[in-house]
Short mmCIF file of C-alpha atoms in Angstrom, two decimals:
data_model
loop_
_atom_site.label_atom_id
_atom_site.label_comp_id
_atom_site.label_asym_id
_atom_site.label_seq_id
_atom_site.Cartn_x
_atom_site.Cartn_y
_atom_site.Cartn_z
CA UNK A 1 214.11 -34.27 76.73
CA UNK A 2 218.15 -34.59 77.39
CA UNK A 3 217.61 -31.24 79.34
CA UNK A 4 215.18 -31.49 82.30
CA UNK A 5 215.53 -27.59 84.01
CA UNK A 6 217.66 -25.05 83.08
CA UNK A 7 220.16 -23.12 81.92
CA UNK A 8 220.34 -20.72 85.30
CA UNK A 9 223.21 -18.42 84.62
CA UNK A 10 224.70 -18.17 88.38
CA UNK A 11 227.65 -16.43 89.12
CA UNK A 12 229.70 -14.01 86.51
CA UNK A 13 232.74 -12.30 86.71
CA UNK A 14 234.79 -10.65 83.90
CA UNK A 15 236.01 -13.38 82.48
CA UNK A 16 234.06 -16.18 84.02
CA UNK A 17 230.57 -17.61 84.50
CA UNK A 18 228.75 -20.66 85.84
CA UNK A 19 226.10 -22.37 84.31
CA UNK A 20 223.92 -24.85 86.29
CA UNK A 21 222.01 -27.50 83.98
CA UNK A 22 219.66 -30.04 84.91
CA UNK A 23 219.82 -33.30 82.87
CA UNK A 24 217.52 -36.34 82.02
CA UNK A 25 221.37 -38.83 82.01
CA UNK A 26 224.53 -38.41 83.26
CA UNK A 27 225.91 -36.52 80.34
CA UNK A 28 228.67 -34.16 79.48
CA UNK A 29 227.60 -30.74 79.23
CA UNK A 30 229.47 -28.28 76.96
CA UNK A 31 228.79 -24.11 77.30
CA UNK A 32 230.94 -22.02 74.72
CA UNK A 33 233.79 -25.11 74.22
CA UNK A 34 234.03 -25.34 78.31
CA UNK A 35 232.83 -28.61 80.28
CA UNK A 36 231.86 -30.43 83.00
CA UNK A 37 230.22 -33.65 83.74
CA UNK A 38 227.31 -34.51 85.83
CA UNK A 39 226.99 -35.90 89.35
CA UNK A 40 224.08 -37.84 90.17
CA UNK A 41 222.07 -37.28 93.52
CA UNK A 42 219.13 -39.75 94.07
CA UNK A 43 218.66 -41.22 89.88
CA UNK A 44 218.48 -37.46 89.45
CA UNK A 45 222.03 -35.90 87.51
CA UNK A 46 222.75 -31.79 87.54
CA UNK A 47 225.56 -30.08 85.90
CA UNK A 48 227.72 -27.11 87.07
CA UNK A 49 229.87 -25.85 83.62
CA UNK A 50 232.34 -23.00 84.54
CA UNK A 51 232.94 -21.21 81.30
CA UNK A 52 236.21 -19.25 81.20
CA UNK A 53 237.97 -17.34 78.82
CA UNK A 54 235.51 -14.66 78.19
CA UNK A 55 236.27 -10.83 77.83
CA UNK A 56 236.06 -8.31 79.93
CA UNK A 57 232.15 -5.73 79.00
CA UNK A 58 231.16 -7.97 76.57
CA UNK A 59 228.01 -9.81 75.73
CA UNK A 60 228.16 -12.82 74.24
CA UNK A 61 225.62 -15.34 73.18
CA UNK A 62 226.18 -19.12 74.65
CA UNK A 63 224.07 -22.64 73.93
CA UNK A 64 224.28 -25.92 76.15
CA UNK A 65 225.14 -29.09 74.62
CA UNK A 66 224.67 -32.41 76.17
CA UNK A 67 226.88 -34.97 75.07
CA UNK A 68 227.71 -32.92 71.78
CA UNK A 69 223.52 -32.20 71.08
CA UNK A 70 222.41 -29.01 71.28
CA UNK A 71 219.67 -28.55 73.28
CA UNK A 72 219.62 -24.76 74.96
CA UNK A 73 218.17 -22.64 72.73
CA UNK A 74 215.23 -24.96 72.36
CA UNK A 75 214.37 -25.06 68.19
CA UNK A 76 210.89 -23.41 68.86
CA UNK A 77 212.17 -21.01 71.19
CA UNK A 78 209.85 -17.33 70.84
CA UNK A 79 212.23 -15.42 73.83
CA UNK A 80 215.69 -13.79 72.55
CA UNK A 81 219.56 -15.97 72.56
CA UNK A 82 220.32 -16.29 76.37
CA UNK A 83 223.87 -14.78 76.66
CA UNK A 84 226.76 -13.83 79.64
CA UNK A 85 226.91 -10.60 80.26
CA UNK A 86 230.55 -9.27 81.91
CA UNK A 87 231.39 -6.24 83.93
CA UNK A 88 234.83 -4.86 83.28
CA UNK A 89 236.65 -1.42 83.37
CA UNK A 90 233.31 0.06 81.17
CA UNK A 91 230.50 -0.99 83.43
CA UNK A 92 232.45 -0.62 86.84
CA UNK A 93 230.34 1.96 88.35
CA UNK A 94 227.36 0.61 87.17
CA UNK A 95 224.02 -1.66 88.88
CA UNK A 96 221.19 -2.38 88.35
CA UNK A 97 219.94 -5.05 90.92
CA UNK A 98 216.58 -6.83 90.78
CA UNK A 99 215.47 -8.73 94.14
CA UNK A 100 212.26 -9.91 95.35
CA UNK A 101 211.17 -12.78 97.64
CA UNK A 102 208.18 -15.59 97.84
CA UNK A 103 207.58 -16.59 94.21
CA UNK A 104 205.01 -18.91 94.61
CA UNK A 105 203.99 -21.25 91.48
CA UNK A 106 201.14 -21.23 89.14
CA UNK A 107 198.73 -23.32 90.26
CA UNK A 108 196.61 -24.03 88.21
CA UNK A 109 193.07 -23.68 89.70
CA UNK A 110 191.97 -20.65 88.44
CA UNK A 111 190.12 -19.88 91.53
CA UNK A 112 193.85 -20.16 93.18
CA UNK A 113 195.25 -18.41 90.46
CA UNK A 114 192.91 -14.84 90.24
CA UNK A 115 193.94 -14.69 93.81
CA UNK A 116 197.76 -15.06 93.76
CA UNK A 117 197.67 -11.80 90.60
CA UNK A 118 199.93 -12.01 87.85
CA UNK A 119 203.49 -12.70 88.98
CA UNK A 120 205.68 -10.25 88.81
CA UNK A 121 208.78 -11.65 88.09
CA UNK A 122 206.92 -13.37 85.09
CA UNK A 123 206.10 -9.89 84.04
CA UNK A 124 209.36 -8.50 84.33
CA UNK A 125 210.84 -11.16 82.03
CA UNK A 126 207.98 -11.01 79.38
CA UNK A 127 209.07 -6.84 79.43
CA UNK A 128 212.65 -7.27 78.85
CA UNK A 129 212.85 -9.78 75.90
CA UNK A 130 211.45 -6.62 74.72
CA UNK A 131 214.51 -4.48 75.88
CA UNK A 132 217.67 -4.03 74.38
CA UNK A 133 220.73 -6.13 76.29
CA UNK A 134 222.89 -3.35 77.88
CA UNK A 135 219.13 -2.37 79.46
CA UNK A 136 218.96 -5.80 80.58
CA UNK A 137 219.17 -5.83 84.81
CA UNK A 138 223.42 -7.07 86.35
CA UNK A 139 222.17 -9.40 89.04
CA UNK A 140 218.86 -10.80 90.09
CA UNK A 141 217.91 -11.40 93.52
CA UNK A 142 215.97 -13.74 94.84
CA UNK A 143 215.54 -14.02 98.76
CA UNK A 144 214.12 -16.66 100.35
CA UNK A 145 210.85 -18.96 98.98
CA UNK A 146 211.98 -19.67 96.15
CA UNK A 147 210.05 -23.13 96.78
CA UNK A 148 206.80 -23.64 99.55
CA UNK A 149 207.95 -27.83 100.52
CA UNK A 150 205.02 -27.04 102.99
CA UNK A 151 202.40 -24.99 100.78
CA UNK A 152 201.77 -27.08 98.13
CA UNK A 153 199.52 -26.44 94.80
CA UNK A 154 196.01 -28.42 94.40
CA UNK A 155 197.88 -30.87 92.12
CA UNK A 156 201.41 -31.19 93.84
CA UNK A 157 198.87 -32.92 96.63
CA UNK A 158 197.18 -34.85 94.67
CA UNK A 159 200.39 -36.66 93.84
CA UNK A 160 201.54 -36.80 97.92
CA UNK A 161 198.43 -38.90 98.95
CA UNK A 162 197.65 -41.55 99.01
CA UNK A 163 198.17 -45.04 100.77
CA UNK A 164 202.59 -44.54 100.77
CA UNK A 165 202.43 -40.96 102.91
CA UNK A 166 199.81 -42.74 104.96
CA UNK A 167 201.81 -46.22 105.52
CA UNK A 168 205.45 -44.00 106.28
CA UNK A 169 203.66 -41.49 108.41
CA UNK A 170 204.39 -38.61 106.45
CA UNK A 171 202.45 -35.49 105.43
CA UNK A 172 200.14 -36.02 102.75
CA UNK A 173 200.71 -31.94 101.84
CA UNK A 174 204.26 -31.22 102.54
CA UNK A 175 207.14 -33.21 100.30
CA UNK A 176 210.14 -35.26 102.63
CA UNK A 177 211.62 -36.74 99.82
CA UNK A 178 214.34 -35.11 97.35
CA UNK A 179 212.35 -36.89 94.43
CA UNK A 180 209.90 -34.82 95.72
CA UNK A 181 212.18 -32.19 95.84
CA UNK A 182 212.73 -32.14 92.37
CA UNK A 183 209.35 -32.78 91.03
CA UNK A 184 208.79 -28.64 93.20
CA UNK A 185 212.12 -27.59 91.16
CA UNK A 186 210.84 -28.77 88.69
CA UNK A 187 207.79 -27.08 89.00
CA UNK A 188 208.28 -23.53 90.04
CA UNK A 189 211.69 -23.55 87.91
CA UNK A 190 209.72 -25.00 84.77
CA UNK A 191 207.77 -21.82 83.36
CA UNK A 192 209.02 -21.06 80.41
CA UNK A 193 209.92 -17.09 81.08
CA UNK A 194 210.88 -18.01 84.74
CA UNK A 195 213.58 -20.41 83.01
CA UNK A 196 214.54 -17.87 80.11
CA UNK A 197 215.20 -15.35 83.31
CA UNK A 198 217.04 -17.65 84.54
CA UNK A 199 219.32 -18.79 82.04
CA UNK A 200 220.15 -15.11 80.77
CA UNK A 201 220.36 -13.05 84.11
CA UNK A 202 222.79 -14.03 86.43
CA UNK A 203 221.31 -15.23 89.53
CA UNK A 204 221.55 -15.32 93.61
CA UNK A 205 219.50 -17.35 95.63
CA UNK A 206 219.49 -17.84 99.27
CA UNK A 207 216.89 -19.82 101.54
CA UNK A 208 214.26 -18.69 104.22
CA UNK A 209 211.51 -21.09 105.85
CA UNK A 210 209.22 -22.17 103.34
CA UNK A 211 212.34 -22.97 101.01
CA UNK A 212 212.50 -25.79 104.00
CA UNK A 213 209.26 -25.44 106.06
CA UNK A 214 207.18 -22.21 107.99
CA UNK A 215 208.36 -21.27 110.84
CA UNK A 216 212.04 -23.26 110.13
CA UNK A 217 214.31 -22.64 113.49
CA UNK A 218 211.83 -19.55 114.87
CA UNK A 219 213.04 -21.00 119.21
CA UNK A 220 214.89 -24.10 120.27
CA UNK A 221 211.23 -25.64 121.01
CA UNK A 222 209.82 -25.38 117.73
CA UNK A 223 213.19 -27.33 116.78
CA UNK A 224 212.84 -29.75 119.31
CA UNK A 225 209.13 -30.53 118.74
CA UNK A 226 209.64 -31.21 115.11
CA UNK A 227 212.47 -33.22 115.08
CA UNK A 228 210.15 -35.31 117.78
CA UNK A 229 208.59 -36.14 113.97
CA UNK A 230 209.61 -39.84 111.99
CA UNK A 231 210.10 -37.33 108.85
CA UNK A 232 211.56 -34.98 109.52
CA UNK A 233 214.77 -36.20 109.13
CA UNK A 234 213.97 -37.08 105.88
CA UNK A 235 212.84 -33.59 105.40
CA UNK A 236 215.46 -31.75 106.63
CA UNK A 237 218.04 -33.93 104.38
CA UNK A 238 216.11 -33.72 101.63
CA UNK A 239 215.87 -29.60 102.17
CA UNK A 240 219.10 -28.83 102.98
CA UNK A 241 220.63 -31.17 100.07
CA UNK A 242 218.14 -30.04 97.46
CA UNK A 243 219.29 -26.82 98.41
CA UNK A 244 222.80 -27.04 97.77
CA UNK A 245 222.23 -28.39 94.40
CA UNK A 246 219.54 -26.16 93.25
CA UNK A 247 220.47 -22.81 94.76
CA UNK A 248 223.61 -22.75 97.50
CA UNK A 249 226.64 -23.94 94.58
CA UNK A 250 225.67 -21.74 91.93
CA UNK A 251 226.34 -18.41 94.64
CA UNK A 252 229.90 -19.28 94.42
CA UNK A 253 232.88 -17.91 91.98
CA UNK A 254 235.29 -20.84 90.33
CA UNK A 255 237.62 -20.31 92.14
CA UNK A 256 235.38 -20.88 95.75
CA UNK A 257 233.84 -24.11 93.86
CA UNK A 258 237.82 -25.53 92.79
CA UNK A 259 238.52 -25.76 96.60
CA UNK A 260 234.57 -26.55 98.46
CA UNK A 261 235.58 -29.73 99.93
CA UNK A 262 232.42 -30.85 99.92
CA UNK A 263 231.51 -30.17 95.98
CA UNK A 264 235.37 -31.89 94.76
CA UNK A 265 234.02 -34.74 97.42
CA UNK A 266 230.27 -34.91 95.55
CA UNK A 267 232.59 -34.53 91.83
CA UNK A 268 234.63 -37.73 92.49
CA UNK A 269 231.84 -39.92 93.44
CA UNK A 270 231.57 -42.71 91.30
CA UNK A 271 227.81 -43.16 91.16
CA UNK A 272 224.81 -41.75 93.43
CA UNK A 273 226.23 -39.66 96.45
CA UNK A 274 223.37 -38.95 97.84
CA UNK A 275 224.95 -41.09 100.79
CA UNK A 276 226.99 -37.72 101.26
CA UNK A 277 224.58 -34.98 100.32
CA UNK A 278 222.63 -36.55 103.27
CA UNK A 279 225.73 -36.68 105.64
CA UNK A 280 226.33 -33.22 104.56
CA UNK A 281 222.69 -31.96 105.31
CA UNK A 282 223.58 -33.89 108.41
CA UNK A 283 226.04 -31.50 109.34
CA UNK A 284 224.36 -28.51 108.32
CA UNK A 285 221.34 -29.18 110.56
CA UNK A 286 223.94 -29.25 113.90
CA UNK A 287 225.62 -27.59 116.50
CA UNK A 288 228.75 -27.66 117.72
CA UNK A 289 229.99 -25.67 120.37
CA UNK A 290 227.28 -22.98 118.88
CA UNK A 291 228.72 -22.75 115.67
CA UNK A 292 227.19 -24.54 112.63
CA UNK A 293 229.47 -26.53 110.59
CA UNK A 294 228.68 -25.22 107.26
CA UNK A 295 228.09 -21.55 105.39
CA UNK A 296 226.05 -20.91 102.98
CA UNK A 297 226.40 -16.86 103.44
CA UNK A 298 228.20 -15.95 100.64
CA UNK A 299 229.56 -12.50 98.39
CA UNK A 300 229.67 -11.04 95.20
CA UNK A 301 231.21 -8.63 93.76
CA UNK A 302 230.02 -6.14 91.26
CA UNK A 303 232.11 -3.49 90.00
CA UNK A 304 232.63 -0.77 92.48
CA UNK A 305 229.47 -2.43 94.41
CA UNK A 306 229.51 -5.40 97.02
CA UNK A 307 226.22 -7.78 97.82
CA UNK A 308 226.97 -9.36 100.74
CA UNK A 309 224.29 -12.57 101.29
CA UNK A 310 223.49 -13.18 104.55
CA UNK A 311 222.42 -16.52 105.50
CA UNK A 312 219.25 -15.58 108.74
CA UNK A 313 217.05 -19.12 108.79
CA UNK A 314 220.22 -21.78 108.73
CA UNK A 315 222.99 -20.36 110.55
CA UNK A 316 220.76 -20.12 113.32
CA UNK A 317 222.07 -20.76 117.30
CA UNK A 318 219.28 -22.03 119.16
CA UNK A 319 220.06 -25.64 120.46
CA UNK A 320 222.54 -24.33 123.11
CA UNK A 321 220.20 -21.54 124.74
CA UNK A 322 222.62 -18.99 123.42
CA UNK A 323 219.93 -17.38 120.84
CA UNK A 324 221.69 -15.84 117.96
CA UNK A 325 221.15 -15.73 114.28
CA UNK A 326 224.15 -15.97 113.39
CA UNK A 327 227.23 -17.48 115.47
CA UNK A 328 230.23 -15.87 116.49
CA UNK A 329 231.86 -17.30 113.26
CA UNK A 330 229.43 -16.20 110.48
CA UNK A 331 228.92 -13.25 111.92
CA UNK A 332 232.40 -11.90 111.74
CA UNK A 333 232.91 -13.52 108.57
CA UNK A 334 229.74 -11.63 107.10
CA UNK A 335 231.27 -8.12 108.72
CA UNK A 336 234.76 -9.16 107.05
CA UNK A 337 233.16 -8.96 103.61
CA UNK A 338 231.32 -5.01 104.61
CA UNK A 339 234.95 -3.79 105.81
CA UNK A 340 237.16 -5.44 103.35
CA UNK A 341 238.02 -2.47 100.67
CA UNK A 342 234.71 -0.86 101.86
CA UNK A 343 237.16 2.40 100.80
CA UNK A 344 236.95 1.47 97.57
CA UNK A 345 233.04 0.88 97.53
CA UNK A 346 230.16 2.79 95.67
CA UNK A 347 227.37 1.21 97.30
CA UNK A 348 227.30 -2.07 99.95
CA UNK A 349 224.03 -4.07 99.53
CA UNK A 350 223.47 -6.79 102.68
CA UNK A 351 221.30 -9.22 101.48
CA UNK A 352 219.49 -11.54 104.56
CA UNK A 353 216.08 -13.18 104.07
CA UNK A 354 214.25 -11.56 106.93
CA UNK A 355 213.75 -7.75 107.56
CA UNK A 356 216.32 -6.09 110.01
CA UNK A 357 213.74 -3.39 110.06
CA UNK A 358 210.89 -4.34 111.18
CA UNK A 359 207.47 -1.45 111.23
CA UNK A 360 209.41 -0.66 115.09
CA UNK A 361 206.07 -1.52 116.61
CA UNK A 362 206.51 -4.98 115.16
CA UNK A 363 210.13 -4.52 116.25
CA UNK A 364 209.25 -4.34 119.82
CA UNK A 365 206.42 -6.29 119.68
CA UNK A 366 209.28 -8.86 118.97
CA UNK A 367 211.92 -7.54 121.18
CA UNK A 368 209.41 -8.01 124.27
CA UNK A 369 208.75 -11.20 123.24
CA UNK A 370 211.99 -12.73 123.18
CA UNK A 371 212.47 -11.67 126.93
CA UNK A 372 209.26 -13.21 127.45
CA UNK A 373 209.65 -16.33 125.79
CA UNK A 374 212.77 -16.90 127.73
CA UNK A 375 211.52 -17.05 130.71
CA UNK A 376 210.28 -20.42 130.96
CA UNK A 377 206.75 -20.79 133.27
CA UNK A 378 203.56 -20.17 132.51
CA UNK A 379 204.87 -16.71 130.62
CA UNK A 380 207.25 -18.56 128.89
CA UNK A 381 204.97 -21.06 127.51
CA UNK A 382 202.80 -18.88 126.57
CA UNK A 383 205.20 -16.16 124.80
CA UNK A 384 206.71 -18.83 122.70
CA UNK A 385 202.75 -20.25 121.55
CA UNK A 386 202.84 -16.34 120.07
CA UNK A 387 206.39 -16.23 119.05
CA UNK A 388 205.22 -19.37 116.27
CA UNK A 389 201.77 -18.49 115.89
CA UNK A 390 202.66 -14.93 114.82
CA UNK A 391 205.95 -15.28 113.54
CA UNK A 392 207.84 -13.46 115.89
CA UNK A 393 211.28 -13.91 114.27
CA UNK A 394 212.86 -11.70 112.90
CA UNK A 395 216.00 -10.02 113.75
CA UNK A 396 214.80 -8.07 116.29
CA UNK A 397 213.49 -11.32 117.72
CA UNK A 398 216.83 -11.37 118.14
CA UNK A 399 218.02 -8.62 120.13
CA UNK A 400 221.40 -8.98 120.92
CA UNK A 401 222.41 -10.62 116.68
CA UNK A 402 219.59 -7.24 115.80
CA UNK A 403 222.13 -4.60 118.20
CA UNK A 404 225.45 -6.06 116.43
CA UNK A 405 223.95 -5.99 112.75
CA UNK A 406 223.18 -2.57 113.44
CA UNK A 407 226.56 -1.55 115.05
CA UNK A 408 227.80 -3.44 112.17
CA UNK A 409 225.46 -1.62 109.70
CA UNK A 410 226.88 1.82 111.74
CA UNK A 411 230.03 1.12 111.60
CA UNK A 412 230.07 1.02 107.62
CA UNK A 413 228.32 3.79 107.51
CA UNK A 414 230.68 6.07 109.19
CA UNK A 415 233.68 4.99 107.69
CA UNK A 416 236.03 7.42 106.45
CA UNK A 417 235.88 6.73 103.50
CA UNK A 418 232.44 5.35 103.23
CA UNK A 419 230.49 3.40 100.77
CA UNK A 420 228.14 6.09 99.08
CA UNK A 421 225.17 4.11 100.34
CA UNK A 422 224.39 0.83 103.14
CA UNK A 423 221.45 -0.89 101.61
CA UNK A 424 219.55 -4.04 103.33
CA UNK A 425 217.93 -5.67 101.12
CA UNK A 426 214.60 -8.32 102.16
CA UNK A 427 212.39 -10.50 101.99
CA UNK A 428 209.83 -13.11 103.75
CA UNK A 429 206.93 -10.14 105.14
CA UNK A 430 204.48 -10.03 102.04
CA UNK A 431 204.27 -6.18 102.14
CA UNK A 432 207.64 -4.27 100.76
CA UNK A 433 208.86 -0.86 101.91
CA UNK A 434 211.82 1.25 102.12
CA UNK A 435 212.79 2.66 105.58
CA UNK A 436 216.47 4.83 106.22
CA UNK A 437 217.84 4.63 109.41
CA UNK A 438 218.82 7.22 111.57
CA UNK A 439 221.99 6.34 113.31
CA UNK A 440 221.55 8.60 116.83
CA UNK A 441 226.20 8.79 116.65
CA UNK A 442 226.88 8.27 113.45
CA UNK A 443 227.18 10.99 109.99
CA UNK A 444 227.56 9.12 106.97
CA UNK A 445 226.40 6.89 104.64
CA UNK A 446 222.87 6.73 104.47
CA UNK A 447 221.91 3.53 105.28
CA UNK A 448 218.25 1.63 104.00
CA UNK A 449 216.51 -1.59 104.93
CA UNK A 450 214.21 -1.53 101.15
CA UNK A 451 211.72 -4.88 101.93
CA UNK A 452 210.48 -6.17 98.47
CA UNK A 453 207.73 -9.25 99.35
CA UNK A 454 206.10 -11.18 97.89
CA UNK A 455 206.79 -11.87 94.32
CA UNK A 456 203.84 -14.26 93.39
CA UNK A 457 201.76 -14.73 96.61
CA UNK A 458 199.52 -12.84 98.64
CA UNK A 459 198.75 -11.74 102.18
CA UNK A 460 195.46 -11.90 104.02
CA UNK A 461 193.33 -8.90 104.08
CA UNK A 462 193.20 -8.22 108.19
CA UNK A 463 197.47 -8.27 108.02
CA UNK A 464 197.19 -4.53 106.38
CA UNK A 465 196.02 -2.50 108.68
CA UNK A 466 198.28 -4.52 111.36
CA UNK A 467 201.39 -3.19 109.06
CA UNK A 468 199.73 -0.07 108.66
CA UNK A 469 199.56 0.63 111.91
CA UNK A 470 203.09 -0.85 112.69
CA UNK A 471 204.61 2.51 111.38
CA UNK A 472 202.17 4.90 112.82
CA UNK A 473 204.88 7.39 114.22
CA UNK A 474 202.18 8.03 117.27
CA UNK A 475 201.15 3.78 118.02
CA UNK A 476 205.24 3.49 117.58
CA UNK A 477 206.37 6.04 119.93
CA UNK A 478 204.06 4.56 122.73
CA UNK A 479 205.12 1.07 122.24
CA UNK A 480 208.96 2.05 122.51
CA UNK A 481 207.96 2.83 125.88
CA UNK A 482 206.35 0.02 126.62
CA UNK A 483 208.36 -2.27 125.35
CA UNK A 484 211.41 -0.07 127.60
CA UNK A 485 209.43 -0.51 130.82
CA UNK A 486 209.39 -4.30 129.48
CA UNK A 487 213.14 -4.66 129.91
CA UNK A 488 213.65 -3.67 125.49
CA UNK A 489 217.24 -2.46 125.16
CA UNK A 490 217.97 1.08 123.94
CA UNK A 491 218.28 0.98 120.42
CA UNK A 492 221.23 3.22 118.41
CA UNK A 493 219.07 4.68 115.59
CA UNK A 494 215.92 5.04 114.61
CA UNK A 495 213.56 4.57 111.71
CA UNK A 496 211.16 5.94 109.34
CA UNK A 497 209.48 4.67 106.96
CA UNK A 498 209.70 6.68 103.42
CA UNK A 499 207.14 4.09 101.07
CA UNK A 500 204.62 1.82 101.56
CA UNK A 501 203.48 -0.76 103.33
CA UNK A 502 202.60 -1.60 99.15
CA UNK A 503 200.53 -4.59 99.46
CA UNK A 504 200.43 -6.95 96.43
CA UNK A 505 202.85 -8.86 93.85
CA UNK A 506 205.93 -6.82 93.40
CA UNK A 507 209.39 -6.28 92.09
CA UNK A 508 211.85 -3.66 93.13
CA UNK A 509 215.82 -2.44 90.75
CA UNK A 510 218.18 -0.89 92.64
CA UNK A 511 219.88 1.42 90.39
CA UNK A 512 223.34 3.52 91.11
CA UNK A 513 225.19 4.84 89.02
CA UNK A 514 228.85 6.21 90.45
CA UNK A 515 228.01 6.82 93.53
CA UNK A 516 224.20 8.34 93.45
CA UNK A 517 221.55 5.03 93.33
CA UNK A 518 218.00 5.11 94.02
CA UNK A 519 215.05 1.89 94.22
CA UNK A 520 212.02 1.50 92.03
CA UNK A 521 208.85 -0.72 93.28
CA UNK A 522 206.93 -2.05 90.21
CA UNK A 523 203.70 -3.89 90.36
CA UNK A 524 201.87 -6.04 87.74
CA UNK A 525 198.10 -5.00 86.27
CA UNK A 526 195.96 -7.06 85.23
CA UNK A 527 197.53 -7.50 81.41
CA UNK A 528 201.27 -8.06 83.38
CA UNK A 529 202.37 -4.55 82.40
CA UNK A 530 204.62 -3.81 85.09
CA UNK A 531 203.29 0.30 86.52
CA UNK A 532 206.04 2.06 89.04
CA UNK A 533 204.44 2.14 91.94
CA UNK A 534 207.59 3.90 94.44
CA UNK A 535 210.27 5.56 93.75
CA UNK A 536 212.73 6.44 96.24
CA UNK A 537 216.51 8.41 96.03
CA UNK A 538 219.27 6.64 98.30
CA UNK A 539 221.68 9.22 98.12
CA UNK A 540 221.39 12.56 99.08
CA UNK A 541 221.38 14.76 96.33
CA UNK A 542 217.47 14.88 95.96
CA UNK A 543 214.91 14.19 98.39
CA UNK A 544 213.40 11.46 98.17
CA UNK A 545 209.63 11.81 96.90
CA UNK A 546 206.66 10.19 97.69
CA UNK A 547 205.13 7.36 96.38
CA UNK A 548 202.78 6.98 93.59
CA UNK A 549 200.79 4.66 95.08
CA UNK A 550 200.04 2.20 97.90
#
């Protein structure tokens, strides 16, 4: 089969679209009369086809041709045709965004698959096949853990085991090389329903830790420990290079691709460009004077609405000792995208794989733990052990960055004029919720934290009461006093839970029409039918309803 993976529909504007594919051999790939030559990485072949000349507010069926042969849609496809749906003046104030994170692939192990339950995105794709195109979402946001490079399926572990792994001192249950990552993406994205939905809904992606390794960039101590492993340099190069190829490039608009120096150099290489991508990965992983050399954050404009996706994993500053979730240049860029033309925005969406607002009790624990872990000595070492063991590394565990993001959100919400809503979309934590922030000194647009996780995974039973207790108002008040006594700063806002915590596989949809917006959480039943489990209004025209069930 000339087409190994894809097509994946990525950035779409009023007149352009970007289509990503992986082919079996070097080839010319064509979509709607526009073509691109593949580039080669470690013997694998990829292309990004920029489709130009589309008409605003239209729906256009498309086919993929490889060296003149039609390879998509497949001849025996049971799915509707893949289409490119552009925005324009007629849809500028409408928005339907589907989002979620943490999608573990089907394993083929009956017991494990039963434990994981029905894949919410798979079920959503199945439902989509029976809906009119004008009811399809405008964008799909995958907010991290698109692949699990460190938690492999039983079959994947068996494929990696053996003499070669032991000989090279590599772990038998984690991918290390580009080739092993390539197999992982094939397995994860090759599911027929997922492959189809990615071909027809514009998809934005950002990575989280499992795309590289659990607890990736938790702290400087973590980085020092993992960098000492003899196989880690191969692993981080492969992980960042595959992310750049499979996920990052498609986040860019045609205009951004045209001026991206790394992409231009890769296209100019005659033959395998793995050597160049090794250097790119090293640059992405290395701090130079407290900053990272490559930006993975990006912006999508969706009519009168905007998504600013924030890289809250690789942009961290740790090695210098000045702990930040984002370096100063990166944060200034993010804030500039939030403020640019905000007077014309209806809704501002901030995507970050890690939640900005955690359950208040957990947020205070993370804030205090950060101070303890940075002290040194026995208490510092114990604090660091707790930080890594309990995954205490979300935004509240980077206190300065947490307060800086809070101030930026308050500024956007309090501007005059301001967007109707400001929403932070996140995943990672294996439970879903909607929370509203109430800023002490700002009256403006409502600001919400919307978390959808997991799409297909599970949360250990012992953690469910922990998350529930984390939202308890009574326990939160006690913990806030405790945190203040232990040096945690005064906060510029409080926040309350409007829905959740919801446990189980979940897919969320943010819907907006003009200045009104709401979020809907849905979960699949055993027959893969999606049921609404919570619905929350994000604007003030009507009070938020209570969750249907939790």
